[in-house]
């Protein structure tokens, strides 16, 4: 043994691990350590360093084991070692295992490294060469606890690599051999022989491959027919150690308890890695579930119970396919007939330190008492077990029977549903959604009695105003989610799941569900609660009474919209609907908050009119709704001024939405409607926006009716021309936006600037000179009117062009009359609004007001929002901020919508006009503006573009847009501060930084989604990957094919995708990788792109693979690297040359990779060939030498379940003009 080399290794390790070492010293030391690994004597040096008896420190021992692993990993298959030398390497590994220190003494990272060494050898030589591997491990398992623990870890890791790793690190043939070996050694000889006999007796039920595998397994147990198999062996050990643990627990033998705890957890973890895939007969042998659930009610530690729950979760999450006999035997019997479910429930109670109570009592306790974080995590495990059991097994589509005592399980799912944790409650909702799709459960009427309980829970949660807002609920949210800003997204997902479930309930038993909700509404509307009213006897919107009323109306809307989609459901509920209609029509209220919900309910009775043609219902609805158009509260107060406006607007909106459903029936009363509108337009309560909305109503009735096109045009012109005329008059024929100075004067910037020179922001207008106060108010009124006109145009476009029906294409002609006027004026407004963001135009403006642009859109951080005075100058500045934000958004929406009109692309020089006006002073636009511009204008502009205009529109706009935005993004991402120190920033600066980073991410994502929309193929879900990566060219849109073949577009687009991959935004980066993977098969057909694909893109992806930020994307990165090499290498040497530029790369390594890559028969093995090559080059960072290989653990499924709304898979919407779409917003 060369002591000089050993000393040098230790010195280099010390340098690497010493934080005082310089980078240069550390680099030289790492270089030597890498070189010594390649030394032919590396395993010998490594073995000496690794042996415990040689008294090396743990760092040296760990590196020594790594040296042997390196030799096995990279030289074993190269035939660098003779058979004797391979045997010597095996013996080295086994000797290290035998000499391992005690369970509590030896460092975990040393044990894990020894395990990895043995697993690496086994992957290359067992069962074919290392024939006594299993026998040796059995001997070591029985030797002592130290070796027993390592044997458990070896089998756990080996099973994980073969069966559980997403990208398997074993070649396909070897994987099959090892998989067969694992089945053989884990099962008892009896099970294997019985299975073999069945194969012999029923050859028609098995394949030749299965027979060959079975023969191999039987061969492994011949001569050892009494072998019980590892599963039984582990479970027997588990039962023994459980008993010992409990005895030592009573005797307070702490050292023994610690050892036994580790071993029990190791056994459970190893069982977890086997239970997912072993043959069912082997699971029958161990009957594991009762053993696991009994541990929950015994005196075991937190860690042991957690491991037991995770092991049980693996079993309940396993796919039993159609094997209902095994499902019954392994799951239903022990849980429902045995003590399993009872043990789980008793354990559940123990988490709250209680015993012997009912489910109802536990429900009350869990809503008033919060769990410790550790106990909550255990409850999450219970939640996962029960939810997986329900989703995968109780609701399984292949299940043809009802398990015994199922009610106990369903009551537990109700208990989970009522839990204050949104994750737990949402998981239960997911189960009920799946259960409602099980024909077995529905046909046998198992679920009916639980539906009212679920609905009551939903009503209770909705009645809080904001779901999951109680202190205990927020406590769990803070545990489950790192960012409080996730709260809105969480509740939206929960509510979407609720909507899906209510619709499924309605589909299943429409009459019962409809009667349930109308009974709730009738009851609350027939009662009163004076304690919930204010001084004007109006209900407070924060009162319990109003929140409950609001919640019932919200649920009613969901149920009613579901019924509206299906004539059969309507017929079933028709009588109840008429009864409820009569109740509502005869109900009278002037309460503002009750009224606005009341109006919403009335509009749903359009279904009665649509399906029954009984116009009497419509006439009474007209009377009721038009009475609310002139709504006024009979109280001398301005308190309800804003909601009164909302009530009037809601009444008009409801009439408009109804007219979209039954335009022809509305048309029968068109003259009466016109006269009514004319009469009420003189009412003092009618505002300008009300008048515009009433004009929209008239236009929409005509537009969607079946009148001939000329009559439609005539009727619409009579109304529309008044709107256009008002636009002309208010804009002084466009003069107000002819230049930025006139526009700034019109919207009041100059006037407010002068006012702020004299008065402060919080000055009330009542203290100003009357003339000045009136002028400020007048400016607000003018800009509001102008905004309302533009918004009216947008709403008309939205409710005409965007609504699909038989006459939609013909109806688009109506817009030709107004197209040019709208386009020219809207582009002019967009152009001048862009100039507003040029700070040079604000040079003479008061600095306080100038801050408006900087602060705009930053929630709760604007100058104006700090001012609380009701009628202060700040209030009008806040309104000005809102106007500046809203007016460009409206412009973008209108322009994007106009692209749906055929005339748009025929308009003379449209591409030049768009560039000159829409992209005018684009350098001044904020990230938010750019995001809106891309999403609402550029995307529809390109998507709706006819093919004959590709060469003009695409070539003129896309290249410059991509290059400009890409340059902007590169510059801004380079300046992003990823670490914000709260202590060094004022609150306002911190909020501004967070806001800026968010808008930058939003802009980046909008660009990626634009690319996706343009060029990604439309591939059906569930499409299996193929070795050749072939994608049908027809899966790509015509615009994609054009872009692929346009150098001016595709090259900057690919460059942009490469840049986005390296940005520190997970969604953008991963989406860019996905796009490249999906378009690569088409790009490879274009030789001019070989260089950019094989060099630029490949280098970028390799950089990302080596970047720690992209670690979670490694699977996709490997997939992209594999596809590039696989598809491009046969055509040219460019990807080969790129790989050769990597450090330590050799021709031999690439040749070995290519041999494996091009001979693989699965996509995963192709990807493994690439990953193995890169890991060889990349190596393992010295700084990660002590990193443990993670044990296989079934991850928490709760957050995954929370994100699975499943709405698209469950519920289909047939008509775009259906009621469920028009009234799809269930929140007022």
GROMACS .gro file of N, CA and C in nm, residues 1166-1217:
model
  156
 1166UNK      N    1  -3.340   0.477  -2.328
 1166UNK     CA    2  -3.270   0.574  -2.411
 1166UNK      C    3  -3.225   0.694  -2.327
 1167UNK      N    4  -3.317   0.741  -2.244
 1167UNK     CA    5  -3.286   0.855  -2.159
 1167UNK      C    6  -3.181   0.820  -2.055
 1168UNK      N    7  -3.185   0.697  -2.007
 1168UNK     CA    8  -3.084   0.655  -1.910
 1168UNK      C    9  -2.945   0.656  -1.973
 1169UNK      N   10  -2.933   0.615  -2.097
 1169UNK     CA   11  -2.802   0.614  -2.164
 1169UNK      C   12  -2.740   0.754  -2.162
 1170UNK      N   13  -2.825   0.855  -2.186
 1170UNK     CA   14  -2.776   0.993  -2.184
 1170UNK      C   15  -2.743   1.036  -2.041
 1171UNK      N   16  -2.831   1.003  -1.948
 1171UNK     CA   17  -2.809   1.046  -1.811
 1171UNK      C   18  -2.682   0.984  -1.753
 1172UNK      N   19  -2.659   0.858  -1.785
 1172UNK     CA   20  -2.538   0.790  -1.736
 1172UNK      C   21  -2.413   0.859  -1.789
 1173UNK      N   22  -2.416   0.897  -1.917
 1173UNK     CA   23  -2.302   0.967  -1.975
 1173UNK      C   24  -2.278   1.100  -1.904
 1174UNK      N   25  -2.385   1.178  -1.886
 1174UNK     CA   26  -2.370   1.310  -1.824
 1174UNK      C   27  -2.327   1.300  -1.679
 1175UNK      N   28  -2.378   1.200  -1.607
 1175UNK     CA   29  -2.338   1.184  -1.468
 1175UNK      C   30  -2.192   1.143  -1.457
 1176UNK      N   31  -2.145   1.069  -1.559
 1176UNK     CA   32  -2.005   1.032  -1.564
 1176UNK      C   33  -1.917   1.157  -1.577
 1177UNK      N   34  -1.961   1.248  -1.665
 1177UNK     CA   35  -1.885   1.372  -1.687
 1177UNK      C   36  -1.904   1.467  -1.569
 1178UNK      N   37  -2.027   1.480  -1.529
 1178UNK     CA   38  -2.060   1.574  -1.423
 1178UNK      C   39  -2.009   1.525  -1.289
 1179UNK      N   40  -2.012   1.391  -1.272
 1179UNK     CA   41  -1.967   1.335  -1.147
 1179UNK      C   42  -2.055   1.374  -1.030
 1180UNK      N   43  -2.009   1.346  -0.910
 1180UNK     CA   44  -2.079   1.386  -0.789
 1180UNK      C   45  -1.997   1.495  -0.722
 1181UNK      N   46  -2.057   1.606  -0.697
 1181UNK     CA   47  -1.986   1.717  -0.635
 1181UNK      C   48  -1.927   1.674  -0.502
 1182UNK      N   49  -1.803   1.715  -0.475
 1182UNK     CA   50  -1.739   1.682  -0.348
 1182UNK      C   51  -1.820   1.734  -0.231
 1183UNK      N   52  -1.883   1.848  -0.253
 1183UNK     CA   53  -1.962   1.909  -0.146
 1183UNK      C   54  -2.085   1.826  -0.113
 1184UNK      N   55  -2.118   1.728  -0.199
 1184UNK     CA   56  -2.236   1.644  -0.174
 1184UNK      C   57  -2.196   1.502  -0.135
 1185UNK      N   58  -2.071   1.485  -0.091
 1185UNK     CA   59  -2.024   1.351  -0.058
 1185UNK      C   60  -2.106   1.286   0.053
 1186UNK      N   61  -2.154   1.369   0.145
 1186UNK     CA   62  -2.223   1.313   0.262
 1186UNK      C   63  -2.374   1.310   0.244
 1187UNK      N   64  -2.420   1.341   0.124
 1187UNK     CA   65  -2.565   1.343   0.101
 1187UNK      C   66  -2.618   1.201   0.096
 1188UNK      N   67  -2.720   1.174   0.178
 1188UNK     CA   68  -2.778   1.040   0.183
 1188UNK      C   69  -2.865   1.015   0.061
 1189UNK      N   70  -2.865   0.891   0.018
 1189UNK     CA   71  -2.965   0.850  -0.082
 1189UNK      C   72  -3.097   0.839  -0.008
 1190UNK      N   73  -3.199   0.912  -0.054
 1190UNK     CA   74  -3.325   0.916   0.019
 1190UNK      C   75  -3.395   0.780   0.015
 1191UNK      N   76  -3.453   0.745   0.128
 1191UNK     CA   77  -3.534   0.623   0.133
 1191UNK      C   78  -3.659   0.643   0.050
 1192UNK      N   79  -3.711   0.530   0.003
 1192UNK     CA   80  -3.838   0.541  -0.068
 1192UNK      C   81  -3.948   0.569   0.032
 1193UNK      N   82  -4.018   0.677   0.011
 1193UNK     CA   83  -4.134   0.711   0.094
 1193UNK      C   84  -4.248   0.746   0.002
 1194UNK      N   85  -4.364   0.697   0.034
 1194UNK     CA   86  -4.482   0.740  -0.041
 1194UNK      C   87  -4.506   0.886  -0.007
 1195UNK      N   88  -4.496   0.979  -0.104
 1195UNK     CA   89  -4.512   1.121  -0.073
 1195UNK      C   90  -4.656   1.154  -0.036
 1196UNK      N   91  -4.672   1.264   0.037
 1196UNK     CA   92  -4.807   1.311   0.066
 1196UNK      C   93  -4.878   1.339  -0.065
 1197UNK      N   94  -4.997   1.285  -0.079
 1197UNK     CA   95  -5.074   1.306  -0.201
 1197UNK      C   96  -5.172   1.421  -0.186
 1198UNK      N   97  -5.182   1.475  -0.065
 1198UNK     CA   98  -5.289   1.571  -0.040
 1198UNK      C   99  -5.281   1.694  -0.128
 1199UNK      N  100  -5.162   1.755  -0.138
 1199UNK     CA  101  -5.152   1.875  -0.219
 1199UNK      C  102  -5.174   1.843  -0.366
 1200UNK      N  103  -5.128   1.724  -0.408
 1200UNK     CA  104  -5.154   1.682  -0.546
 1200UNK      C  105  -5.304   1.669  -0.569
 1201UNK      N  106  -5.372   1.609  -0.471
 1201UNK     CA  107  -5.517   1.594  -0.483
 1201UNK      C  108  -5.586   1.728  -0.486
 1202UNK      N  109  -5.533   1.820  -0.406
 1202UNK     CA  110  -5.593   1.953  -0.400
 1202UNK      C  111  -5.590   2.019  -0.537
 1203UNK      N  112  -5.485   1.991  -0.614
 1203UNK     CA  113  -5.470   2.056  -0.744
 1203UNK      C  114  -5.545   1.983  -0.855
 1204UNK      N  115  -5.597   1.864  -0.825
 1204UNK     CA  116  -5.670   1.789  -0.927
 1204UNK      C  117  -5.817   1.824  -0.923
 1205UNK      N  118  -5.856   1.924  -0.999
 1205UNK     CA  119  -5.998   1.961  -0.998
 1205UNK      C  120  -6.079   1.868  -1.087
 1206UNK      N  121  -6.019   1.821  -1.194
 1206UNK     CA  122  -6.086   1.723  -1.278
 1206UNK      C  123  -6.208   1.773  -1.351
 1207UNK      N  124  -6.226   1.903  -1.361
 1207UNK     CA  125  -6.351   1.955  -1.417
 1207UNK      C  126  -6.367   1.918  -1.563
 1208UNK      N  127  -6.258   1.920  -1.639
 1208UNK     CA  128  -6.270   1.894  -1.782
 1208UNK      C  129  -6.303   1.747  -1.809
 1209UNK      N  130  -6.256   1.660  -1.719
 1209UNK     CA  131  -6.279   1.519  -1.741
 1209UNK      C  132  -6.419   1.477  -1.696
 1210UNK      N  133  -6.477   1.553  -1.607
 1210UNK     CA  134  -6.602   1.510  -1.545
 1210UNK      C  135  -6.724   1.573  -1.610
 1211UNK      N  136  -6.715   1.703  -1.634
 1211UNK     CA  137  -6.833   1.777  -1.677
 1211UNK      C  138  -6.810   1.834  -1.816
 1212UNK      N  139  -6.906   1.815  -1.901
 1212UNK     CA  140  -6.897   1.868  -2.036
 1212UNK      C  141  -7.001   1.977  -2.056
 1213UNK      N  142  -6.961   2.081  -2.125
 1213UNK     CA  143  -7.055   2.189  -2.156
 1213UNK      C  144  -7.080   2.185  -2.306
 1214UNK      N  145  -7.205   2.166  -2.346
 1214UNK     CA  146  -7.235   2.145  -2.487
 1214UNK      C  147  -7.252   2.274  -2.564
 1215UNK      N  148  -7.317   2.373  -2.503
 1215UNK     CA  149  -7.348   2.494  -2.577
 1215UNK      C  150  -7.270   2.612  -2.523
 1216UNK      N  151  -7.206   2.684  -2.610
 1216UNK     CA  152  -7.139   2.804  -2.564
 1216UNK      C  153  -7.238   2.913  -2.528
 1217UNK      N  154  -7.359   2.899  -2.576
 1217UNK     CA  155  -7.461   2.998  -2.540
 1217UNK      C  156  -7.552   2.945  -2.430
   0.00000   0.00000   0.00000
